[in-house]
Tab-separated table of C-alpha atoms and ligand atoms in Angstrom:
chain	number	residue	atom	x	y	z
H	27	MET	CA	24.456	-58.456	-56.381
H	28	GLN	CA	23.560	-55.358	-58.322
H	29	SER	CA	26.316	-52.948	-59.140
H	30	THR	CA	24.232	-49.953	-60.045
H	31	PRO	CA	25.111	-47.899	-61.858
H	32	GLU	CA	28.779	-48.253	-60.948
H	33	SER	CA	30.384	-49.416	-57.725
H	34	ILE	CA	30.841	-46.703	-55.143
H	35	SER	CA	34.592	-47.267	-54.722
H	36	ASN	CA	35.116	-46.646	-58.458
H	37	ILE	CA	33.100	-43.474	-58.286
H	38	LEU	CA	34.853	-42.178	-55.177
H	39	SER	CA	38.262	-42.683	-56.752
H	40	GLN	CA	37.440	-40.612	-59.844
H	41	PRO	CA	39.631	-37.472	-59.798
H	42	THR	CA	36.862	-35.400	-61.394
H	43	LEU	CA	34.388	-36.058	-58.588
H	44	ASN	CA	33.115	-32.935	-56.815
H	45	PRO	CA	35.116	-32.770	-53.524
H	46	ALA	CA	32.018	-32.073	-51.385
H	47	LEU	CA	30.306	-35.195	-52.753
H	48	LYS	CA	33.496	-37.224	-52.322
H	49	ALA	CA	33.744	-36.205	-48.641
H	50	ILE	CA	30.095	-37.170	-48.029
H	51	GLY	CA	30.533	-40.472	-49.844
H	52	GLU	CA	33.588	-41.347	-47.765
H	53	LYS	CA	31.698	-40.539	-44.570
H	54	VAL	CA	28.866	-42.863	-45.561
H	55	ILE	CA	31.300	-45.681	-46.351
H	56	ARG	CA	32.752	-45.212	-42.836
H	57	HIS	CA	29.187	-45.490	-41.416
H	58	GLU	CA	29.204	-41.892	-40.208
H	59	ARG	CA	25.948	-39.994	-40.074
H	60	ILE	CA	25.552	-37.143	-42.555
H	61	SER	CA	24.218	-33.732	-41.493
H	62	SER	CA	21.223	-31.822	-42.861
H	63	GLU	CA	23.636	-29.486	-44.687
H	64	GLU	CA	25.287	-32.484	-46.359
H	65	ALA	CA	21.881	-33.866	-47.349
H	66	LEU	CA	21.184	-30.550	-49.078
H	67	VAL	CA	24.479	-30.869	-50.984
H	68	LEU	CA	23.355	-34.338	-52.129
H	69	PHE	CA	19.997	-33.028	-53.356
H	70	GLU	CA	21.511	-29.990	-55.088
H	71	GLN	CA	24.738	-31.393	-56.497
H	72	GLY	CA	24.450	-35.188	-56.544
H	73	GLU	CA	23.481	-36.738	-59.851
H	74	ILE	CA	21.608	-40.026	-59.810
H	75	GLY	CA	24.604	-42.219	-60.707
H	76	PHE	CA	26.468	-41.066	-57.611
H	77	LEU	CA	23.437	-41.052	-55.288
H	78	GLY	CA	22.308	-44.428	-56.567
H	79	ALA	CA	25.699	-46.059	-56.036
H	80	LEU	CA	25.876	-44.755	-52.484
H	81	ALA	CA	22.288	-45.702	-51.578
H	82	ASN	CA	22.711	-49.109	-53.213
H	83	HIS	CA	25.908	-49.692	-51.249
H	84	ILE	CA	24.010	-49.101	-47.984
H	85	ARG	CA	21.110	-51.294	-49.048
H	86	GLU	CA	23.352	-54.164	-50.128
H	87	GLU	CA	25.462	-53.918	-46.983
H	88	LYS	CA	22.275	-54.388	-44.949
H	89	TYR	CA	20.427	-57.022	-46.948
H	90	GLY	CA	22.398	-58.077	-50.025
H	91	ASP	CA	19.798	-58.777	-52.692
H	92	HIS	CA	16.970	-59.592	-50.287
H	93	THR	CA	13.860	-57.549	-51.027
H	94	PHE	CA	10.963	-57.614	-48.607
H	95	PHE	CA	7.222	-57.771	-49.186
H	96	ASN	CA	4.245	-58.908	-47.192
H	97	ARG	CA	0.850	-60.410	-47.913
H	98	ASN	CA	-1.743	-57.975	-46.726
H	99	PHE	CA	-5.071	-56.367	-47.499
H	100	HIS	CA	-6.539	-52.988	-46.702
H	101	ILE	CA	-9.808	-51.974	-45.113
H	102	GLU	CA	-10.872	-48.409	-45.811
H	103	PRO	CA	-13.788	-47.874	-43.410
H	104	THR	CA	-14.899	-44.595	-44.997
H	105	ASN	CA	-13.782	-41.818	-47.307
H	106	LEU	CA	-15.889	-39.249	-45.462
H	107	CYS	CA	-13.603	-36.830	-43.706
H	108	VAL	CA	-13.901	-33.778	-41.505
H	109	PHE	CA	-10.658	-32.424	-42.966
H	110	SER	CA	-9.970	-31.064	-46.413
H	111	CYS	CA	-6.317	-31.609	-47.291
H	112	ALA	CA	-5.576	-29.871	-50.583
H	113	PHE	CA	-3.728	-32.911	-52.030
H	114	CYS	CA	-6.418	-35.454	-51.235
H	115	SER	CA	-8.412	-36.943	-54.124
H	116	TYR	CA	-10.080	-39.515	-51.986
H	117	SER	CA	-12.131	-37.878	-49.289
H	118	LYS	CA	-15.579	-36.338	-49.352
H	119	LEU	CA	-16.757	-33.898	-46.725
H	120	TYR	CA	-19.406	-35.293	-44.385
H	121	LYS	CA	-21.917	-32.757	-45.696
H	122	HIS	CA	-21.580	-34.439	-49.118
H	123	ARG	CA	-21.849	-37.925	-47.635
H	124	GLU	CA	-24.108	-39.174	-50.416
H	125	ASP	CA	-21.004	-39.130	-52.695
H	126	GLY	CA	-18.818	-41.207	-50.353
H	127	TRP	CA	-18.872	-44.521	-48.534
H	128	GLU	CA	-19.110	-45.595	-44.935
H	129	LEU	CA	-18.812	-49.283	-44.088
H	130	THR	CA	-20.581	-50.917	-41.181
H	131	SER	CA	-18.759	-53.251	-38.838
H	132	GLU	CA	-20.503	-56.173	-40.555
H	133	GLN	CA	-19.333	-55.022	-43.991
H	134	MET	CA	-15.757	-54.776	-42.728
H	135	MET	CA	-15.984	-58.240	-41.175
H	136	HIS	CA	-17.241	-59.466	-44.541
H	137	ILE	CA	-13.984	-58.173	-46.092
H	138	VAL	CA	-11.938	-59.939	-43.387
H	139	LYS	CA	-13.794	-63.200	-43.963
H	140	LYS	CA	-13.036	-63.091	-47.702
H	141	TYR	CA	-9.431	-63.890	-46.677
H	142	ASP	CA	-10.315	-66.985	-44.656
H	143	GLY	CA	-7.886	-69.718	-45.694
H	144	ILE	CA	-5.658	-67.251	-47.590
H	145	PRO	CA	-2.192	-66.812	-46.029
H	146	VAL	CA	-2.270	-63.028	-45.532
H	147	THR	CA	-0.477	-61.867	-42.386
H	148	GLU	CA	-1.613	-58.266	-42.013
H	149	VAL	CA	-4.664	-56.056	-42.324
H	150	HIS	CA	-4.030	-52.339	-42.851
H	151	ILE	CA	-6.964	-50.168	-41.713
H	152	VAL	CA	-6.893	-46.522	-42.818
H	153	GLY	CA	-9.602	-44.153	-43.965
H	154	GLY	CA	-11.028	-40.672	-43.749
H	155	VAL	CA	-11.680	-38.992	-40.410
H	156	HIS	CA	-15.369	-39.632	-39.910
H	157	PRO	CA	-17.158	-37.530	-37.287
H	158	LYS	CA	-19.208	-40.465	-35.992
H	159	LEU	CA	-16.958	-43.541	-36.212
H	160	ASN	CA	-15.457	-43.195	-32.757
H	161	LEU	CA	-12.934	-44.889	-30.483
H	162	GLU	CA	-15.495	-47.331	-29.123
H	163	PHE	CA	-16.589	-48.319	-32.645
H	164	PHE	CA	-13.001	-49.042	-33.684
H	165	CYS	CA	-12.143	-50.946	-30.464
H	166	ASP	CA	-15.178	-53.115	-31.133
H	167	LEU	CA	-14.102	-53.688	-34.764
H	168	LEU	CA	-10.568	-54.666	-33.713
H	169	ARG	CA	-11.923	-57.146	-31.144
H	170	LYS	CA	-14.159	-58.735	-33.776
H	171	ILE	CA	-11.305	-59.101	-36.269
H	172	LYS	CA	-8.958	-60.573	-33.636
H	173	ALA	CA	-11.630	-62.999	-32.427
H	174	HIS	CA	-12.214	-64.184	-36.000
H	175	ARG	CA	-8.565	-64.331	-37.063
H	176	PRO	CA	-6.096	-64.152	-34.144
H	177	ASP	CA	-3.038	-64.646	-36.399
H	178	LEU	CA	-3.666	-61.478	-38.421
H	179	HIS	CA	-1.441	-58.509	-37.449
H	180	LEU	CA	-3.672	-55.472	-36.970
H	181	LYS	CA	-2.035	-52.295	-38.280
H	182	GLY	CA	-4.309	-49.313	-38.320
H	183	TYR	CA	-5.205	-45.644	-38.005
H	184	THR	CA	-2.934	-42.780	-38.919
H	185	ALA	CA	-1.956	-40.259	-36.259
H	186	VAL	CA	-4.517	-37.941	-37.890
H	187	GLU	CA	-7.366	-40.382	-37.278
H	188	LEU	CA	-6.088	-41.131	-33.774
H	189	ASP	CA	-5.714	-37.491	-32.775
H	190	TYR	CA	-9.346	-36.817	-33.740
H	191	MET	CA	-10.635	-40.049	-32.167
H	192	PHE	CA	-8.901	-39.353	-28.842
H	193	ARG	CA	-9.946	-35.702	-28.672
H	194	LYS	CA	-13.582	-36.665	-29.325
H	195	ALA	CA	-13.447	-39.401	-26.690
H	196	LYS	CA	-11.733	-36.968	-24.272
H	197	VAL	CA	-8.897	-39.382	-23.515
H	198	SER	CA	-5.149	-38.775	-23.546
H	199	THR	CA	-3.003	-40.232	-26.320
H	200	GLU	CA	-1.676	-42.838	-23.922
H	201	GLU	CA	-5.149	-43.831	-22.674
H	202	GLY	CA	-6.523	-44.019	-26.203
H	203	LEU	CA	-3.623	-46.066	-27.539
H	204	ASN	CA	-3.853	-48.410	-24.568
H	205	MET	CA	-7.552	-48.975	-25.281
H	206	LEU	CA	-6.849	-49.769	-28.942
H	207	LYS	CA	-3.915	-51.973	-27.976
H	208	GLU	CA	-6.059	-53.969	-25.554
H	209	ALA	CA	-8.610	-54.373	-28.337
H	210	GLY	CA	-5.915	-55.887	-30.583
H	211	LEU	CA	-4.149	-53.043	-32.395
H	212	GLN	CA	-0.457	-53.897	-32.882
H	213	SER	CA	1.086	-51.246	-35.164
H	214	LEU	CA	0.402	-47.827	-36.605
H	215	PRO	CA	0.758	-47.023	-40.309
H	216	GLY	CA	2.811	-44.015	-41.304
H	217	GLY	CA	0.215	-41.810	-42.976
H	218	GLY	CA	-0.723	-38.253	-42.120
H	219	ALA	CA	2.858	-37.035	-41.707
H	220	GLU	CA	2.885	-35.164	-45.075
H	221	ILE	CA	5.501	-32.420	-44.484
H	222	PHE	CA	5.996	-31.282	-40.897
H	223	ALA	CA	7.253	-27.733	-41.633
H	224	PRO	CA	4.413	-25.385	-40.545
H	225	HIS	CA	4.802	-23.023	-43.554
H	226	ILE	CA	4.019	-25.956	-45.879
H	227	ARG	CA	1.539	-27.781	-43.630
H	228	THR	CA	-0.678	-24.684	-43.325
H	229	GLN	CA	-0.948	-24.595	-47.125
H	230	ILE	CA	-1.654	-28.268	-47.783
H	231	CYS	CA	-3.421	-29.610	-44.681
H	232	GLU	CA	-4.017	-26.767	-42.317
H	233	ASP	CA	-6.698	-28.207	-40.090
H	234	LYS	CA	-5.375	-31.629	-39.078
H	235	VAL	CA	-2.856	-32.613	-36.397
H	236	ASP	CA	0.413	-30.682	-36.701
H	237	GLY	CA	3.907	-32.147	-36.984
H	238	GLU	CA	4.526	-32.083	-33.256
H	239	GLY	CA	1.228	-33.845	-32.587
H	240	TRP	CA	2.002	-36.504	-35.238
H	241	LEU	CA	5.416	-37.187	-33.690
H	242	ASP	CA	3.960	-37.268	-30.181
H	243	ILE	CA	1.435	-39.969	-31.096
H	244	HIS	CA	4.176	-42.137	-32.613
H	245	ARG	CA	6.474	-41.481	-29.631
H	246	THR	CA	3.718	-42.621	-27.255
H	247	ALA	CA	2.941	-45.693	-29.354
H	248	HIS	CA	6.621	-46.665	-29.319
H	249	LYS	CA	6.777	-46.228	-25.539
H	250	LEU	CA	3.819	-48.592	-25.228
H	251	GLY	CA	5.758	-51.183	-27.213
H	252	MET	CA	3.964	-50.693	-30.535
H	253	HIS	CA	5.823	-50.252	-33.808
H	254	SER	CA	4.932	-47.805	-36.532
H	255	ASN	CA	5.901	-46.527	-39.955
H	256	ALA	CA	6.695	-43.008	-41.112
H	257	THR	CA	5.763	-41.350	-44.409
H	258	MET	CA	6.575	-38.131	-46.219
H	259	LEU	CA	4.421	-36.678	-48.991
H	260	TYR	CA	6.876	-35.228	-51.509
H	261	GLY	CA	6.881	-33.576	-54.902
H	262	HIS	CA	4.403	-30.706	-54.426
H	263	ILE	CA	5.269	-27.266	-52.966
H	264	GLU	CA	7.962	-28.337	-50.495
H	265	SER	CA	11.642	-27.473	-50.928
H	266	TYR	CA	14.618	-29.783	-50.452
H	267	ALA	CA	15.170	-28.070	-47.088
H	268	ASP	CA	11.599	-28.927	-46.023
H	269	ARG	CA	12.148	-32.584	-46.941
H	270	ILE	CA	15.381	-32.672	-44.977
H	271	ASP	CA	13.747	-31.022	-41.966
H	272	HIS	CA	10.983	-33.659	-42.090
H	273	MET	CA	13.430	-36.553	-42.341
H	274	ASN	CA	15.589	-35.057	-39.607
H	275	GLN	CA	12.651	-34.896	-37.171
H	276	LEU	CA	11.907	-38.547	-37.894
H	277	ARG	CA	15.561	-39.524	-37.515
H	278	THR	CA	15.690	-37.723	-34.150
H	279	LEU	CA	12.592	-39.532	-32.862
H	280	GLN	CA	13.986	-42.829	-34.096
H	281	ASP	CA	17.174	-42.168	-32.085
H	282	GLU	CA	14.957	-41.693	-29.037
H	283	THR	CA	12.601	-44.677	-29.385
H	284	GLY	CA	13.787	-47.036	-32.130
H	285	GLY	CA	10.108	-47.766	-32.812
H	286	PHE	CA	9.861	-47.069	-36.556
H	287	ASN	CA	9.917	-50.065	-38.876
H	288	CYS	CA	10.342	-48.239	-42.137
H	289	PHE	CA	10.298	-44.944	-43.985
H	290	ILE	CA	7.880	-44.575	-46.904
H	291	PRO	CA	8.208	-41.586	-49.228
H	292	LEU	CA	4.797	-41.018	-50.874
H	293	LYS	CA	4.887	-39.314	-54.248
H	294	PHE	CA	2.257	-36.605	-54.663
H	295	ARG	CA	-0.186	-37.583	-57.418
H	296	ASN	CA	-2.118	-34.741	-58.979
H	297	GLN	CA	-5.416	-36.073	-60.272
H	298	ASP	CA	-8.726	-34.626	-59.023
H	299	ASN	CA	-7.548	-32.625	-56.076
H	300	ASP	CA	-7.057	-28.967	-55.161
H	301	MET	CA	-3.376	-29.155	-56.118
H	302	SER	CA	-3.944	-30.595	-59.597
H	303	TYR	CA	-2.358	-27.478	-61.108
H	304	LEU	CA	1.048	-28.747	-59.900
H	305	PRO	CA	3.080	-31.039	-62.162
H	306	GLU	CA	4.155	-34.355	-60.645
H	307	ALA	CA	7.800	-35.001	-59.753
H	308	SER	CA	9.927	-36.502	-62.534
H	309	VAL	CA	11.402	-39.976	-62.162
H	310	ILE	CA	14.827	-38.334	-61.705
H	311	GLU	CA	13.467	-36.466	-58.682
H	312	ASP	CA	11.909	-39.698	-57.391
H	313	ILE	CA	15.280	-41.437	-57.632
H	314	LYS	CA	17.104	-38.590	-55.885
H	315	LEU	CA	14.585	-38.554	-53.075
H	316	TYR	CA	14.727	-42.301	-52.422
H	317	ALA	CA	18.510	-42.365	-52.593
H	318	VAL	CA	18.983	-39.370	-50.284
H	319	ALA	CA	16.437	-40.842	-47.864
H	320	ARG	CA	18.413	-44.108	-47.724
H	321	ILE	CA	21.652	-42.206	-47.114
H	322	PHE	CA	20.249	-39.736	-44.550
H	323	MET	CA	17.907	-42.001	-42.540
H	324	ASP	CA	20.725	-44.137	-41.188
H	325	ASN	CA	18.730	-45.423	-38.201
H	326	PHE	CA	15.740	-46.623	-40.261
H	327	ALA	CA	16.176	-50.288	-41.033
H	328	HIS	CA	13.938	-50.259	-44.127
H	329	LEU	CA	13.033	-47.981	-47.026
H	330	LYS	CA	9.743	-48.835	-48.707
H	331	ALA	CA	8.536	-47.994	-52.228
H	332	TYR	CA	4.771	-48.256	-52.061
H	333	TRP	CA	4.062	-49.603	-55.541
H	334	PRO	CA	0.300	-48.836	-55.695
H	335	MET	CA	1.228	-45.155	-55.570
H	336	LEU	CA	4.546	-45.053	-57.402
H	337	GLY	CA	3.465	-47.543	-60.044
H	338	ARG	CA	5.034	-50.993	-60.261
H	339	ASN	CA	7.681	-50.048	-62.859
H	340	ASN	CA	9.081	-47.130	-60.894
H	341	ALA	CA	8.885	-49.099	-57.648
H	342	GLN	CA	10.950	-51.822	-59.345
H	343	LEU	CA	13.472	-49.224	-60.502
H	344	MET	CA	13.872	-47.919	-56.931
H	345	LEU	CA	15.230	-51.345	-55.901
H	346	ASN	CA	18.495	-50.036	-57.380
H	347	TYR	CA	18.363	-46.767	-55.444
H	348	GLY	CA	18.178	-47.778	-51.808
H	349	VAL	CA	14.749	-49.417	-51.554
H	350	ASP	CA	14.548	-52.862	-49.915
H	351	ASP	CA	10.780	-53.207	-49.434
H	352	LEU	CA	7.819	-53.121	-51.825
H	353	ASP	CA	4.953	-53.308	-49.302
H	354	GLY	CA	2.463	-56.001	-50.124
H	355	THR	CA	0.232	-57.848	-52.475
H	356	ILE	CA	-2.597	-55.431	-51.410
H	357	ASP	CA	-5.210	-57.343	-53.389
H	358	ASP	CA	-7.119	-54.425	-54.886
H	359	SER	CA	-8.270	-53.267	-51.473
H	360	THR	CA	-7.187	-49.629	-51.548
H	361	LYS	CA	-8.655	-46.711	-53.478
H	362	ILE	CA	-6.446	-43.864	-52.225
H	363	TYR	CA	-3.987	-43.911	-55.100
H	364	SER	CA	-6.164	-44.922	-58.012
H	365	MET	CA	-8.333	-41.907	-57.159
H	366	ALA	CA	-5.263	-39.642	-57.030
H	367	GLY	CA	-4.039	-40.624	-60.509
H	368	SER	CA	-1.674	-43.533	-59.955
H	369	GLU	CA	-1.235	-45.789	-62.984
H	370	GLU	CA	-2.301	-48.620	-60.640
H	371	GLN	CA	-6.057	-48.403	-61.100
H	372	THR	CA	-6.782	-51.749	-59.465
H	373	PRO	CA	-3.752	-52.389	-57.282
H	374	ALA	CA	-3.413	-56.122	-56.857
H	375	MET	CA	-0.446	-58.416	-57.425
H	376	SER	CA	-0.262	-62.117	-56.774
H	377	THR	CA	2.774	-63.348	-54.858
H	378	ASP	CA	4.104	-64.753	-58.156
H	379	GLN	CA	3.793	-61.388	-59.877
H	380	LEU	CA	5.461	-59.547	-57.034
H	381	CYS	CA	8.291	-62.107	-56.985
H	382	GLU	CA	8.724	-61.787	-60.756
H	383	LEU	CA	8.992	-58.014	-60.441
H	384	ILE	CA	11.761	-58.503	-57.881
H	385	TYR	CA	13.591	-61.209	-59.930
H	386	GLN	CA	13.590	-58.906	-62.950
H	387	ALA	CA	15.598	-56.439	-60.846
H	388	HIS	CA	18.040	-59.302	-60.029
H	389	ARG	CA	16.936	-59.391	-56.411
H	390	VAL	CA	15.597	-62.116	-54.154
H	391	PRO	CA	12.035	-61.800	-52.794
H	392	VAL	CA	11.597	-62.315	-49.057
H	393	GLU	CA	8.146	-62.518	-47.555
H	394	ARG	CA	8.049	-60.793	-44.169
H	395	ASP	CA	5.500	-60.084	-41.474
H	396	THR	CA	4.631	-56.548	-40.367
H	397	VAL	CA	7.670	-56.240	-38.088
H	398	TYR	CA	10.048	-57.781	-40.648
H	399	ASN	CA	10.362	-61.284	-39.288
H	400	VAL	CA	11.237	-63.405	-42.320
H	401	ILE	CA	8.450	-65.782	-43.334
H	402	LYS	CA	9.955	-67.191	-46.517
H	403	VAL	CA	12.834	-66.577	-48.908
H	404	TYR	CA	11.676	-67.159	-52.512
H	405	GLU	CA	14.769	-68.466	-54.265
H	406	LYS	CA	14.109	-68.359	-57.997
H	407	GLU	CA	13.382	-72.022	-58.547
H	408	ALA	CA	11.115	-72.263	-55.486
H	409	VAL	CA	8.268	-69.936	-56.537
H	410	GLU	CA	4.825	-71.323	-55.772
H	411	THR	CA	1.902	-70.853	-58.090
H	412	ASN	CA	-1.082	-69.299	-56.376
O	15	V47	O1	-1.296	-39.422	-45.327
O	15	V47	C1	-3.208	-38.731	-49.925
O	15	V47	C2	-1.185	-39.848	-48.854
O	15	V47	C3	-1.432	-41.168	-47.041
O	15	V47	C4	-2.401	-38.315	-51.896
O	15	V47	O2	2.345	-47.378	-43.151
O	15	V47	C5	-1.449	-39.024	-51.160
O	15	V47	O3	2.647	-49.099	-44.436
O	15	V47	C6	-0.010	-38.965	-52.939
O	15	V47	O4	-0.747	-43.860	-44.748
O	15	V47	N1	-0.874	-38.261	-53.706
O	15	V47	C7	-2.199	-42.349	-46.483
O	15	V47	N2	-0.266	-39.359	-51.680
O	15	V47	C8	-1.567	-43.663	-46.936
O	15	V47	C9	-0.736	-44.280	-45.869
O	15	V47	C10	0.110	-45.483	-46.165
O	15	V47	C11	0.213	-45.974	-47.442
O	15	V47	C12	0.993	-47.100	-47.646
O	15	V47	C13	1.638	-47.758	-46.632
O	15	V47	C14	1.532	-47.243	-45.354
O	15	V47	C15	2.211	-47.946	-44.237
O	15	V47	C16	0.780	-46.088	-45.123
O	15	V47	O5	-1.679	-41.085	-48.437
O	15	V47	C17	-1.804	-39.792	-46.566
O	15	V47	C18	-1.163	-38.929	-47.635
O	15	V47	O6	0.177	-38.657	-47.337
O	15	V47	N3	-1.974	-39.247	-49.947
O	15	V47	N4	-3.496	-38.164	-51.122
O	15	V47	C19	-2.066	-37.929	-53.237
O	15	V47	N5	-2.899	-37.199	-53.999
O	16	SF4	FE1	-8.993	-36.629	-44.774
O	16	SF4	FE2	-6.715	-38.013	-44.880
O	16	SF4	FE3	-7.793	-37.031	-47.144
O	16	SF4	FE4	-6.711	-35.376	-45.339
O	16	SF4	S1	-5.596	-36.985	-46.530
O	16	SF4	S2	-8.703	-35.099	-46.364
O	16	SF4	S3	-7.202	-36.384	-43.412
O	16	SF4	S4	-8.685	-38.604	-45.852
């Protein structure tokens, strides 16, 4: 087990510890939920040694050293988008479609077929919001993928894509989700959440689905028996209070439905977008955010560091600050983060490389499926070469 950076009981017994932090720490040890006000105290007064010890305590109580990953690939059907989020480095407006891409169903099936015989368990389908790729097109695509590879878990479409797709098709959220589910869709990814607070959302992504709409789509998906993830785009113009408000709305929905698999903080990257004038968050701020998220989101089973965006070194570091999941091998099939300035220009890791990253942090890699069923525990001596 990791004892990073010091065990929590040692820290809590130090007479010099700030009494407000001590009270919060003791609450967490007793498995009591902390309030939004207490989360603000953690952000404002907690230094990373304290936050890390507390978050690591929670993580190790849940999973010991086990660290989850999956074998997946992404399909990005298009980067043409009717919206113009200020932080996005990836999309092109439809009127500039000559600068973007738009894959046909056949081209996407070609990507799926490249994985024939390769033991991936999930395909993640997310792209821009294209005015012409509609609900019927995507139901047809899902059916084709399922017919070709029934064992692949189909996770796709952010609430932003779904909201647009359903409005265009003039169907309710429930009708639309049922159609996609019948076509083979099993889970929703967590994108499009950004920051729910309207005073921030209007500045960074004014024209797409609002926070309430995002939550409503996930609530409906959960009621239909689908699972989903939740994200938060942090490190731009939002305050600590805005982050806490966002996490609190997710925590409240999770109390209601229990349908979220994991929480994924997404670090704002500042290359080639309308918010490039902003500096990126420091690694200290990254650590604080992950640790506070682990402490505050007590009803989320998993906290994921998405390495293609955070970079593999910082993602590895976060394994000591509450993170228990590193997403997947990805296989160079996403462009979102390389275009936004991530150090991962061609995000691909073999299972061996991902396992090595986890061993270096003195953890044990565990391959999982999309809903966290364990596929294989990779004890150090049992790593396969592939
Ligand atoms: O919603 C866009 C983010 C998200 C930037 O559910 C940016 O397993 C940082 O949904 N800097 C889409 N982030 C990605 C997404 C996702 C990714 C990984 C795993 C899962 C999952 C979902 O990407 C968008 C937005 O928040 N994004 N531009 C940027 N410049
Ligand atoms: Fe479009 Fe998504 Fe980029 Fe916003 S973040 S512009 S919705 S692709």
